[in-house]
Coordinates of C-alpha atoms and ligand atoms in Angstrom, one line a residue:
M1 CA 41.4 -8.6 11.6
R2 CA 41.2 -4.5 12.2
I3 CA 38.5 -2.5 10.8
L4 CA 37.6 0.8 11.0
V5 CA 33.8 2.2 10.9
T6 CA 32.6 4.8 10.2
G7 CA 29.2 6.2 11.3
G8 CA 29.9 3.8 14.1
A9 CA 27.6 5.7 17.1
G10 CA 25.0 5.9 14.5
Y11 CA 21.7 3.2 13.7
I12 CA 23.6 0.6 12.1
G13 CA 26.6 0.6 12.6
S14 CA 26.5 0.3 16.3
H15 CA 24.7 -2.9 16.0
T16 CA 27.6 -3.9 13.3
L17 CA 29.9 -3.2 15.5
I18 CA 28.2 -6.4 17.7
Q19 CA 28.8 -8.1 15.7
L20 CA 32.4 -7.3 14.6
L21 CA 32.9 -7.3 18.1
R22 CA 31.6 -11.2 19.0
E23 CA 33.8 -12.6 16.2
G24 CA 36.5 -12.0 17.4
H25 CA 37.8 -8.6 15.7
N26 CA 39.6 -5.3 16.2
V27 CA 38.0 -1.9 15.4
L28 CA 38.1 1.7 16.0
V29 CA 35.7 3.7 15.5
Y30 CA 35.5 7.2 13.8
D31 CA 32.0 9.3 14.6
N32 CA 31.7 13.3 14.9
Y33 CA 27.8 12.2 16.5
S34 CA 26.2 14.3 14.2
N35 CA 23.6 12.0 14.6
S36 CA 23.9 10.1 17.4
S37 CA 25.2 9.2 20.5
P38 CA 28.4 7.7 22.9
E39 CA 26.5 6.4 24.8
A40 CA 26.1 4.2 22.0
L41 CA 28.7 2.9 21.7
N42 CA 29.3 2.2 25.8
R43 CA 26.0 0.6 26.1
V44 CA 27.8 -2.0 22.6
K45 CA 30.9 -2.3 24.5
Q46 CA 28.6 -3.3 27.2
I47 CA 26.5 -5.6 25.5
A48 CA 29.3 -7.6 23.4
N49 CA 31.4 -7.6 27.1
A50 CA 34.5 -6.4 24.9
D51 CA 36.3 -3.3 24.3
F52 CA 37.6 -1.2 21.5
N53 CA 38.8 2.5 20.5
V54 CA 37.3 5.2 19.0
C55 CA 37.9 9.1 17.5
E56 CA 36.4 11.4 17.3
G57 CA 36.5 13.2 14.2
D58 CA 34.9 14.3 10.6
I59 CA 35.2 12.3 7.3
Q60 CA 36.3 15.1 5.7
D61 CA 39.1 15.9 8.2
A62 CA 41.8 15.1 6.2
G63 CA 44.4 15.0 9.4
K64 CA 42.2 13.3 11.8
L65 CA 41.8 10.7 9.0
N66 CA 45.2 10.1 8.7
E67 CA 46.4 9.8 11.6
A68 CA 43.7 7.2 13.4
F69 CA 45.1 5.4 9.7
G70 CA 48.8 5.9 11.4
S71 CA 47.7 5.0 14.6
F72 CA 45.0 1.9 13.6
R73 CA 46.5 0.6 10.1
P74 CA 43.0 0.0 9.2
E75 CA 43.5 -3.6 6.9
A76 CA 38.6 -2.3 5.8
V77 CA 36.9 0.4 6.6
M78 CA 32.9 -0.1 7.4
H79 CA 31.3 2.8 6.3
F80 CA 28.4 4.2 7.5
A81 CA 28.8 8.0 8.1
G82 CA 26.7 10.2 6.6
L83 CA 23.8 12.4 6.3
K84 CA 20.6 10.4 5.5
A85 CA 16.8 12.3 5.9
V86 CA 15.4 12.4 1.7
G87 CA 13.7 16.2 2.8
E88 CA 16.7 17.7 4.0
S89 CA 18.6 16.5 1.8
N90 CA 16.5 18.5 -0.5
E91 CA 16.7 21.8 1.6
K92 CA 20.6 21.4 1.8
P93 CA 22.1 19.6 -0.8
L94 CA 25.6 20.5 -0.7
E95 CA 25.2 19.7 2.9
Y96 CA 24.4 16.4 1.7
Y97 CA 27.7 16.5 -1.0
A98 CA 30.0 17.6 0.9
Q99 CA 29.9 15.1 3.7
N100 CA 28.2 12.6 1.4
V101 CA 30.8 12.3 -1.3
S102 CA 33.0 14.9 -0.4
G103 CA 33.6 13.4 3.6
S104 CA 33.8 9.4 1.0
I105 CA 36.7 11.0 -0.9
E106 CA 38.6 12.0 1.5
L107 CA 38.1 8.3 2.7
L108 CA 39.3 6.3 0.0
K109 CA 41.9 8.6 -0.8
V110 CA 43.7 8.2 3.0
M111 CA 42.9 4.3 2.8
Q112 CA 45.5 4.4 -0.5
R113 CA 47.5 6.4 1.3
H114 CA 47.7 3.6 3.9
E115 CA 47.4 0.6 0.9
C116 CA 44.1 -0.6 2.2
R117 CA 42.0 -2.4 0.1
R118 CA 38.7 -3.6 1.5
I119 CA 35.6 -0.8 2.1
V120 CA 32.1 -1.7 2.6
F121 CA 30.1 1.7 1.5
S122 CA 26.4 1.8 3.0
S123 CA 24.6 2.6 0.2
S124 CA 20.5 2.6 -0.6
A125 CA 18.1 1.3 -2.3
T126 CA 17.4 4.5 -3.0
V127 CA 19.4 4.7 -6.5
Y128 CA 17.5 2.8 -8.0
G129 CA 14.3 5.8 -8.5
N130 CA 10.8 4.5 -9.5
A131 CA 10.9 0.9 -10.0
K132 CA 10.9 0.0 -14.3
Y133 CA 10.0 -3.6 -12.6
L134 CA 9.9 -5.1 -9.7
P135 CA 11.3 -7.0 -7.3
Y136 CA 14.5 -4.2 -7.8
D137 CA 18.2 -6.1 -9.8
E138 CA 20.8 -4.4 -9.0
H139 CA 21.4 -3.8 -12.4
H140 CA 17.8 -1.9 -12.6
P141 CA 18.4 1.0 -13.6
M142 CA 20.1 3.4 -10.8
Q143 CA 17.6 6.9 -11.3
P144 CA 17.7 8.6 -7.4
T145 CA 15.2 10.9 -7.3
N146 CA 16.9 13.1 -4.6
P147 CA 20.0 14.7 -3.1
Y148 CA 20.3 12.6 -0.6
G149 CA 19.9 8.8 -3.4
R150 CA 22.2 10.6 -6.0
T151 CA 25.0 10.7 -3.3
K152 CA 25.0 7.4 -2.6
Y153 CA 25.0 7.2 -6.5
F154 CA 27.7 9.2 -7.1
V155 CA 29.5 7.9 -3.8
E156 CA 29.0 4.1 -5.7
E157 CA 30.1 5.6 -8.6
I158 CA 33.2 7.1 -7.0
I159 CA 33.9 4.3 -5.6
R160 CA 33.5 2.5 -8.8
D161 CA 36.3 4.2 -10.8
W162 CA 39.1 3.8 -7.7
T163 CA 38.9 0.7 -7.3
A164 CA 39.3 0.2 -11.6
S165 CA 42.1 3.0 -11.1
W166 CA 43.7 0.2 -8.6
G167 CA 43.6 -3.3 -8.7
E168 CA 44.5 -4.4 -6.0
A169 CA 41.5 -2.4 -4.5
S170 CA 37.5 -4.4 -2.9
A171 CA 34.6 -3.1 -2.5
I172 CA 31.0 -3.5 -1.8
L173 CA 28.0 -2.1 -1.6
L174 CA 25.5 -2.8 -0.4
R175 CA 22.2 -1.8 -1.1
Y176 CA 20.3 -1.5 2.1
F177 CA 16.8 -1.5 2.0
N178 CA 14.8 -0.6 4.2
P179 CA 16.8 -1.4 7.9
V180 CA 14.5 -1.6 11.2
G181 CA 14.3 -2.9 14.3
A182 CA 16.6 -3.2 17.0
D183 CA 19.0 -5.8 18.6
P184 CA 17.6 -7.9 21.0
S185 CA 19.0 -6.9 24.2
G186 CA 16.6 -3.5 24.6
R187 CA 19.7 -1.4 25.3
I188 CA 20.6 0.4 21.9
G189 CA 17.9 1.1 18.9
E190 CA 18.4 3.9 16.6
D191 CA 16.8 6.4 17.5
P192 CA 15.8 9.7 15.7
N193 CA 16.7 13.2 16.3
G194 CA 13.0 15.5 16.1
M195 CA 10.1 14.0 14.7
P196 CA 10.7 10.5 13.2
N197 CA 10.3 10.5 8.6
N198 CA 10.1 6.2 8.5
L199 CA 8.2 5.4 9.6
V200 CA 8.4 1.9 12.2
P201 CA 10.4 5.0 13.6
Y202 CA 7.2 6.5 14.2
I203 CA 4.8 4.2 15.5
S204 CA 7.0 3.6 17.9
Q205 CA 6.6 7.0 19.3
V206 CA 3.2 6.8 19.1
A207 CA 3.2 3.7 21.0
V208 CA 5.3 4.4 23.5
G209 CA 2.6 7.6 24.0
R210 CA 5.4 10.6 22.6
L211 CA 3.2 11.0 19.5
K212 CA -0.3 11.3 19.0
H213 CA -0.9 9.1 16.1
L214 CA 0.7 8.1 12.8
K215 CA -0.9 9.6 9.2
I216 CA -0.4 7.6 7.0
F217 CA 0.9 9.1 4.0
G218 CA -1.5 7.2 1.3
A219 CA -3.9 4.9 1.1
D220 CA -5.2 5.0 -2.4
Y221 CA -1.6 2.9 -3.7
E222 CA -1.5 -0.2 -6.4
T223 CA -1.2 -2.3 -3.4
R224 CA -3.2 -4.8 -1.7
D225 CA -4.9 -2.8 1.5
G226 CA -3.5 0.9 -0.9
T227 CA -1.6 0.9 1.7
G228 CA 2.8 1.3 0.1
E229 CA 4.3 -1.8 0.9
R230 CA 7.8 -2.4 2.1
D231 CA 11.0 -4.3 1.7
Y232 CA 11.4 -3.8 5.6
I233 CA 15.0 -5.7 6.4
H234 CA 15.5 -7.0 9.9
V235 CA 19.0 -4.5 11.4
E236 CA 20.6 -7.9 12.6
D237 CA 20.2 -9.1 9.6
L238 CA 21.7 -6.8 7.8
A239 CA 25.2 -6.5 10.4
R240 CA 25.3 -10.3 9.5
A241 CA 25.0 -8.8 5.8
H242 CA 28.4 -6.8 6.9
L243 CA 30.4 -9.2 8.0
A244 CA 29.6 -12.1 4.8
A245 CA 30.7 -8.8 2.9
I246 CA 33.9 -7.9 4.5
E247 CA 34.9 -11.6 4.7
F248 CA 33.9 -11.8 1.2
S249 CA 36.9 -8.5 -0.3
E250 CA 39.3 -10.4 2.0
A251 CA 39.3 -12.8 -1.2
T252 CA 38.3 -10.7 -4.5
T253 CA 39.0 -7.7 -6.3
G254 CA 36.6 -5.3 -8.3
C255 CA 33.3 -3.7 -7.4
E256 CA 30.1 -5.4 -6.6
A257 CA 26.6 -3.7 -5.7
I258 CA 24.4 -6.7 -3.8
N259 CA 20.3 -5.6 -2.4
V260 CA 20.3 -6.4 1.5
G261 CA 16.5 -7.2 2.2
T262 CA 14.1 -9.9 3.0
G263 CA 13.2 -10.7 -1.6
G264 CA 9.3 -9.8 0.5
G265 CA 7.1 -6.6 2.3
A266 CA 4.9 -5.1 4.3
T267 CA 2.3 -2.6 4.2
V268 CA 1.8 0.5 6.5
F269 CA -1.0 -1.6 7.6
E270 CA 0.6 -4.7 8.0
M271 CA 2.8 -2.8 9.6
I272 CA 0.2 -1.6 12.4
K273 CA -0.4 -4.7 12.5
A274 CA 2.0 -6.7 13.4
F275 CA 3.6 -3.0 16.0
E276 CA 0.3 -3.3 18.0
H277 CA 0.7 -7.1 18.0
A278 CA 4.2 -7.4 19.6
S279 CA 3.6 -3.9 22.1
G280 CA 0.1 -4.5 23.1
Q281 CA -0.7 -0.8 22.6
V282 CA -3.1 0.6 19.9
V283 CA -1.4 2.5 17.4
P284 CA -4.0 5.8 16.7
Y285 CA -3.5 6.5 12.6
E286 CA -5.4 8.8 9.8
I287 CA -5.3 8.6 6.3
G288 CA -3.3 12.1 4.7
P289 CA -2.5 12.2 1.8
R290 CA 0.9 10.2 -0.9
R291 CA 4.2 11.4 0.4
D292 CA 6.0 13.5 -2.5
G293 CA 8.2 11.3 -4.2
D294 CA 6.7 8.5 -2.3
V295 CA 6.6 4.9 -4.5
A296 CA 3.5 2.3 -4.2
R297 CA 6.1 -0.5 -4.0
S298 CA 9.9 -1.2 -3.4
L299 CA 11.1 -5.1 -2.7
A300 CA 14.7 -6.1 -3.2
A301 CA 16.0 -8.7 -5.4
V302 CA 17.7 -11.2 -3.3
D303 CA 20.0 -14.0 -4.9
K304 CA 23.3 -11.8 -5.5
A305 CA 23.5 -11.7 -1.3
E306 CA 23.1 -14.8 -1.4
R307 CA 24.8 -16.3 -4.6
L308 CA 28.1 -13.9 -3.4
L309 CA 27.7 -13.9 0.3
G310 CA 25.9 -16.8 1.3
W311 CA 23.6 -14.6 3.0
R312 CA 20.3 -14.7 3.4
A313 CA 17.7 -12.6 5.9
K314 CA 16.2 -14.8 8.1
L315 CA 14.0 -12.5 11.1
S316 CA 10.9 -11.8 10.3
V317 CA 8.5 -8.6 11.0
A318 CA 7.0 -9.7 14.1
D319 CA 11.1 -10.6 15.0
M320 CA 11.3 -6.7 13.7
C321 CA 8.6 -5.7 16.0
K322 CA 9.8 -7.1 19.1
T323 CA 12.9 -6.3 19.4
T324 CA 11.7 -2.0 18.4
W325 CA 9.1 -2.0 20.8
N326 CA 11.7 -4.1 22.9
W327 CA 14.1 -0.7 22.5
Q328 CA 11.3 2.0 23.0
S329 CA 9.5 1.0 24.9
N330 CA 12.7 0.2 27.7
N331 CA 14.3 3.7 26.9
P332 CA 11.2 6.2 25.8
Y333 CA 13.4 8.9 24.9
G334 CA 16.7 6.8 23.3
Y335 CA 19.7 7.5 24.7
G336 CA 18.6 11.1 26.3
S337 CA 16.3 12.2 28.9
K338 CA 12.5 14.5 27.9
Ligands
NAD1 P1 23.0 6.8 11.6 O1 22.8 8.7 10.9 O2 22.9 6.7 12.8 O3 24.0 6.8 12.0 C1 25.3 7.8 10.3 C2 26.0 8.3 11.7 O4 28.0 7.8 11.1 C3 25.8 9.3 12.9 O5 27.6 8.0 14.4 C4 26.9 9.5 13.4 O6 27.5 10.6 13.7 C5 28.3 9.7 11.9 N1 28.5 11.1 11.1 C6 27.3 11.7 10.4 N2 27.8 12.1 9.2 C7 29.1 12.5 9.7 C8 30.7 12.7 9.8 N3 30.6 13.6 7.9 N4 31.6 12.7 9.5 C9 31.8 11.8 11.3 N5 30.3 10.4 11.0 C10 30.0 11.5 10.8 O7 22.6 6.9 10.1 P2 21.8 4.7 9.9 O8 20.5 4.5 9.6 O9 23.1 4.2 10.9 O10 23.0 4.3 8.9 C11 23.9 4.7 8.6 C12 24.8 4.5 6.7 O11 23.2 3.8 6.1 C13 24.2 5.6 6.2 O12 24.8 6.6 5.0 C14 23.2 6.2 5.5 O13 23.5 7.5 4.7 C15 22.9 4.3 5.4 N6 21.3 4.2 4.7 C16 21.2 4.5 6.2 C17 19.1 3.9 6.0 C18 17.8 3.5 7.1 O14 17.4 3.6 6.5 N7 18.4 3.3 8.3 C19 19.4 2.6 4.4 C20 20.0 3.2 3.5 C21 21.1 3.3 3.9
UD1_2 C1 12.7 6.8 3.1 C2 13.3 7.4 2.3 C3 14.8 7.3 1.3 C4 15.2 5.4 2.0 C5 14.2 4.6 3.2 C6 15.3 4.1 3.9 C7 11.8 9.2 1.7 C8 10.9 9.5 0.4 N1 12.2 8.3 1.7 O1 11.5 5.4 2.4 O2 15.0 7.9 0.8 O3 16.3 5.0 1.5 O4 13.6 5.9 3.3 O5 14.8 3.2 5.4 O6 11.5 10.0 3.5 N2 5.0 6.8 6.1 C9 3.3 6.8 6.7 N3 3.9 7.5 7.1 C10 4.6 8.2 7.8 C11 5.8 7.4 8.0 C12 6.1 6.7 6.4 O7 2.7 6.1 5.7 O8 5.6 9.2 9.1 C13 4.9 5.3 5.1 C14 5.1 6.2 3.8 O9 4.6 6.2 2.8 C15 6.0 4.2 3.5 C16 6.1 3.2 4.3 O10 6.3 3.7 5.2 O11 5.1 4.0 2.1 C17 7.9 3.4 4.8 O12 8.7 4.4 5.0 P1 9.7 5.3 4.9 O13 9.9 4.1 5.9 O14 10.0 7.0 5.2 O15 10.7 4.6 4.2 P2 10.1 4.5 2.8 O16 9.7 5.6 2.4 O17 10.6 3.0 2.0

């Protein structure tokens, strides 16, 4: 199948490309490299031992998107491109609405113009907001608590309306929980710009010596050890969920939102222990105050993914830590150099 992948050079996109290529799909990556490196794509080609085309462009650039669709004629789109930092979205909400919301609208318009009727969209568990009950199922009320989360919520609604207006269209909204881990080759992985915002990249940069110690954001939550609990999902499992979703969309029309998590959770202390075990390094930490906007626990209900997509997560927290360490220790400065 010809699949156009927006944001394909990024963390999750690059891991998904490997599996698309291994399955023999024909891929065009569309990315502006605002948060990624072309080097990730070179490495994907080596790992998968396959070639693909790349178009450097912004999803807000309708002319360029139109050209890419005209020449590649995609049958489906995987839409990863967007900005994703919660803190930054509070400081620059308009930038987030422009890139994530307006950019997605441009993409949908061009898709329709070229009669491309299938999309898999990268949404997030952050659309749910504070838990009314756990685990979050797909019917849980959606009350995102920051501009980033609202961009995901708005785009979900826009895509839902788009599929309702075009009977042949099919959309899968994948609500990722906490993606971590890396390809087992150790050649691609998450490479955050500046100070990492998320737990596992932070721990791995401490373990490799780039950062002194981890600051734990609160140890007074109502969890088994007082630290925040999350549903971490291996990026390789997440990539497989995209393949299952694109396959599902072939035989269906309409719009489905589906959680992608494991259904189980790990606390911050448990993640530190697991990472120390996988890396053989000590991860020094300090306990600090809670981070604004954090919840105690976040866990996915995963039966819908299993029922509709025939997909479930296979990899463990130990696999997540082992592959993250393999990537981080082989590439202490990610795709760049010190
Ligand atoms: P990432 O930043 O590594 O990848 C995003 C890619 O999109 C990058 O290559 C970037 O250069 C590109 N991009 C950004 N804006 C663009 C634009 N306007 N035009 C073209 N390309 C653009 O992020 P990721 O972690 O791989 O996340 C992928 C998607 O999944 C994002 O939409 C993100 O919001 C969503 N998501 C991520 C997580 C997570 O924890 N990583 C969790 C839930 C949802
Ligand atoms: C964050 C985002 C969320 C996004 C998710 C995707 C915020 C407020 N939320 O959530 O919108 O969907 O990533 O992966 O940024 N922690 C520390 N020290 C750190 C970093 C994190 O103790 O330096 C703790 C957090 O308090 C939390 C856990 O580790 O309990 C996981 O944090 P993180 O990786 O940032 O993920 P989320 O909080 O789920």
